[in-house]
Amino acid sequence: MKIKLWADLVDWPLEASIEGDVLTINGEEIDFSGIPEGYRLPGSAVGNKFFVETEYVERKDNALYFTLRLPVDWNSPEEYRNPVEPIVIDARSGPVKFPDTSPPAPPVIELPEIQEEPENGGFEPA
């Protein structure tokens, strides 16, 4: 399966796996065995929120091609929020490995150690 990813600002979890012509997304099985070679189906006909409605699910050269929404956050890495080239995954049997779109960890800033001044303002007895 050739999966093109469409960045979408949503907070949906996305886990998928493939077994033959069956794609399982978050536990929902979608069977594409009914799509013959050279035919296509609108993404809206799949009935799953991860499929882009304006794109197609099609079978070409014995492979399935389709577009899924890739959940991103407003501060996910730019390469996933706004890729220069479309991200395409060539997925085979088993779990689908999607890019990690989680925002980078904030930098750790070490603050200087604050030393307390004595109550007498730093004066020493003579």
CSV table of C-alpha atoms in Angstrom, one decimal:
chain,number,residue,atom,x,y,z
A,1,MET,CA,0.0,0.0,0.0
A,2,LYS,CA,1.2,3.5,-0.9
A,3,ILE,CA,-0.1,5.9,1.7
A,4,LYS,CA,0.2,9.6,1.0
A,5,LEU,CA,0.0,11.7,4.2
A,6,TRP,CA,-2.1,14.9,4.4
A,7,ALA,CA,-1.1,17.0,7.5
A,8,ASP,CA,-4.2,17.9,9.5
A,9,LEU,CA,-4.4,19.9,12.7
A,10,VAL,CA,-6.3,17.4,14.8
A,11,ASP,CA,-5.6,15.6,18.0
A,12,TRP,CA,-6.8,12.2,16.9
A,13,PRO,CA,-4.6,9.2,17.7
A,14,LEU,CA,-3.5,7.2,14.6
A,15,GLU,CA,-2.4,3.6,14.7
A,16,ALA,CA,-2.7,1.4,11.6
A,17,SER,CA,-1.7,-2.1,10.5
A,18,ILE,CA,-2.0,-4.0,7.2
A,19,GLU,CA,-2.8,-7.6,6.5
A,20,GLY,CA,-3.3,-8.3,2.8
A,21,ASP,CA,-5.9,-5.9,1.4
A,22,VAL,CA,-7.2,-5.0,4.9
A,23,LEU,CA,-6.2,-1.8,6.6
A,24,THR,CA,-6.9,-1.5,10.3
A,25,ILE,CA,-7.1,2.0,11.7
A,26,ASN,CA,-7.5,2.4,15.4
A,27,GLY,CA,-9.2,-1.0,15.5
A,28,GLU,CA,-11.5,-0.4,12.6
A,29,GLU,CA,-11.0,-2.9,9.7
A,30,ILE,CA,-11.3,-1.5,6.1
A,31,ASP,CA,-11.3,-4.2,3.4
A,32,PHE,CA,-10.1,-3.0,0.0
A,33,SER,CA,-10.2,-6.5,-1.7
A,34,GLY,CA,-13.3,-5.4,-3.6
A,35,ILE,CA,-11.4,-2.7,-5.6
A,36,PRO,CA,-10.3,-4.3,-8.9
A,37,GLU,CA,-7.1,-3.4,-10.8
A,38,GLY,CA,-7.5,0.0,-12.5
A,39,TYR,CA,-10.5,1.2,-10.5
A,40,ARG,CA,-10.8,3.8,-7.8
A,41,LEU,CA,-13.1,4.9,-5.1
A,42,PRO,CA,-13.5,8.4,-3.6
A,43,GLY,CA,-12.0,8.7,-0.1
A,44,SER,CA,-15.4,9.9,1.1
A,45,ALA,CA,-16.9,6.5,0.3
A,46,VAL,CA,-14.6,4.7,2.7
A,47,GLY,CA,-16.5,6.2,5.7
A,48,ASN,CA,-13.4,6.7,7.9
A,49,LYS,CA,-12.4,10.2,9.2
A,50,PHE,CA,-8.7,9.6,8.4
A,51,PHE,CA,-9.4,9.3,4.6
A,52,VAL,CA,-9.2,12.6,2.7
A,53,GLU,CA,-12.6,12.9,1.1
A,54,THR,CA,-11.3,14.7,-2.1
A,55,GLU,CA,-8.6,12.0,-2.8
A,56,TYR,CA,-9.1,8.5,-4.2
A,57,VAL,CA,-8.4,5.0,-3.1
A,58,GLU,CA,-7.2,3.2,-6.2
A,59,ARG,CA,-5.5,0.0,-7.3
A,60,LYS,CA,-2.7,0.4,-9.8
A,61,ASP,CA,-0.1,-2.2,-10.6
A,62,ASN,CA,-1.5,-4.5,-7.9
A,63,ALA,CA,-0.9,-1.9,-5.2
A,64,LEU,CA,-3.4,0.2,-3.3
A,65,TYR,CA,-2.9,4.0,-3.3
A,66,PHE,CA,-4.7,6.4,-0.9
A,67,THR,CA,-4.4,9.5,1.2
A,68,LEU,CA,-4.7,9.6,5.0
A,69,ARG,CA,-4.8,12.5,7.4
A,70,LEU,CA,-1.7,12.8,9.5
A,71,PRO,CA,-2.5,14.3,12.9
A,72,VAL,CA,-0.2,17.3,13.6
A,73,ASP,CA,0.0,19.8,16.4
A,74,TRP,CA,0.5,23.6,15.7
A,75,ASN,CA,4.1,23.2,16.9
A,76,SER,CA,4.9,19.9,15.3
A,77,PRO,CA,8.1,19.9,13.2
A,78,GLU,CA,7.6,22.0,10.1
A,79,GLU,CA,8.7,19.1,7.8
A,80,TYR,CA,5.4,17.3,8.8
A,81,ARG,CA,3.0,20.3,9.1
A,82,ASN,CA,4.0,21.8,5.8
A,83,PRO,CA,6.1,19.3,3.8
A,84,VAL,CA,7.9,20.5,0.6
A,85,GLU,CA,7.1,17.2,-1.1
A,86,PRO,CA,4.2,14.9,-0.2
A,87,ILE,CA,5.1,12.3,2.4
A,88,VAL,CA,4.4,8.8,1.0
A,89,ILE,CA,4.8,5.6,3.0
A,90,ASP,CA,5.3,2.3,1.2
A,91,ALA,CA,3.6,0.1,3.8
A,92,ARG,CA,3.5,-3.7,3.7
A,93,SER,CA,2.2,-6.3,6.1
A,94,GLY,CA,2.2,-5.4,9.8
A,95,PRO,CA,2.1,-2.1,11.7
A,96,VAL,CA,2.3,1.1,9.7
A,97,LYS,CA,5.2,3.4,10.9
A,98,PHE,CA,3.9,7.0,10.7
A,99,PRO,CA,6.3,9.9,11.3
A,100,ASP,CA,6.6,11.2,14.8
A,101,THR,CA,4.7,14.5,14.7
A,102,SER,CA,4.9,15.2,18.4
A,103,PRO,CA,6.2,18.7,19.2
A,104,PRO,CA,9.9,18.9,20.2
A,105,ALA,CA,10.6,19.0,23.9
A,106,PRO,CA,11.1,22.5,25.2
A,107,PRO,CA,14.7,23.4,25.8
A,108,VAL,CA,16.0,22.8,29.4
A,109,ILE,CA,17.4,26.1,30.7
A,110,GLU,CA,19.6,25.9,33.8
A,111,LEU,CA,19.1,28.9,36.1
A,112,PRO,CA,22.1,30.2,38.1
A,113,GLU,CA,22.2,29.2,41.7
A,114,ILE,CA,20.9,32.0,43.9
A,115,GLN,CA,22.8,32.5,47.1
A,116,GLU,CA,21.1,34.1,50.0
A,117,GLU,CA,22.6,37.2,51.5
A,118,PRO,CA,23.0,37.3,55.3
A,119,GLU,CA,20.5,39.3,57.2
A,120,ASN,CA,23.0,42.0,58.0
A,121,GLY,CA,23.4,42.9,54.3
A,122,GLY,CA,26.8,41.2,54.0
A,123,PHE,CA,28.5,43.2,56.7
A,124,GLU,CA,30.9,41.3,59.0
A,125,PRO,CA,31.5,42.2,62.6
A,126,ALA,CA,34.8,44.0,63.2
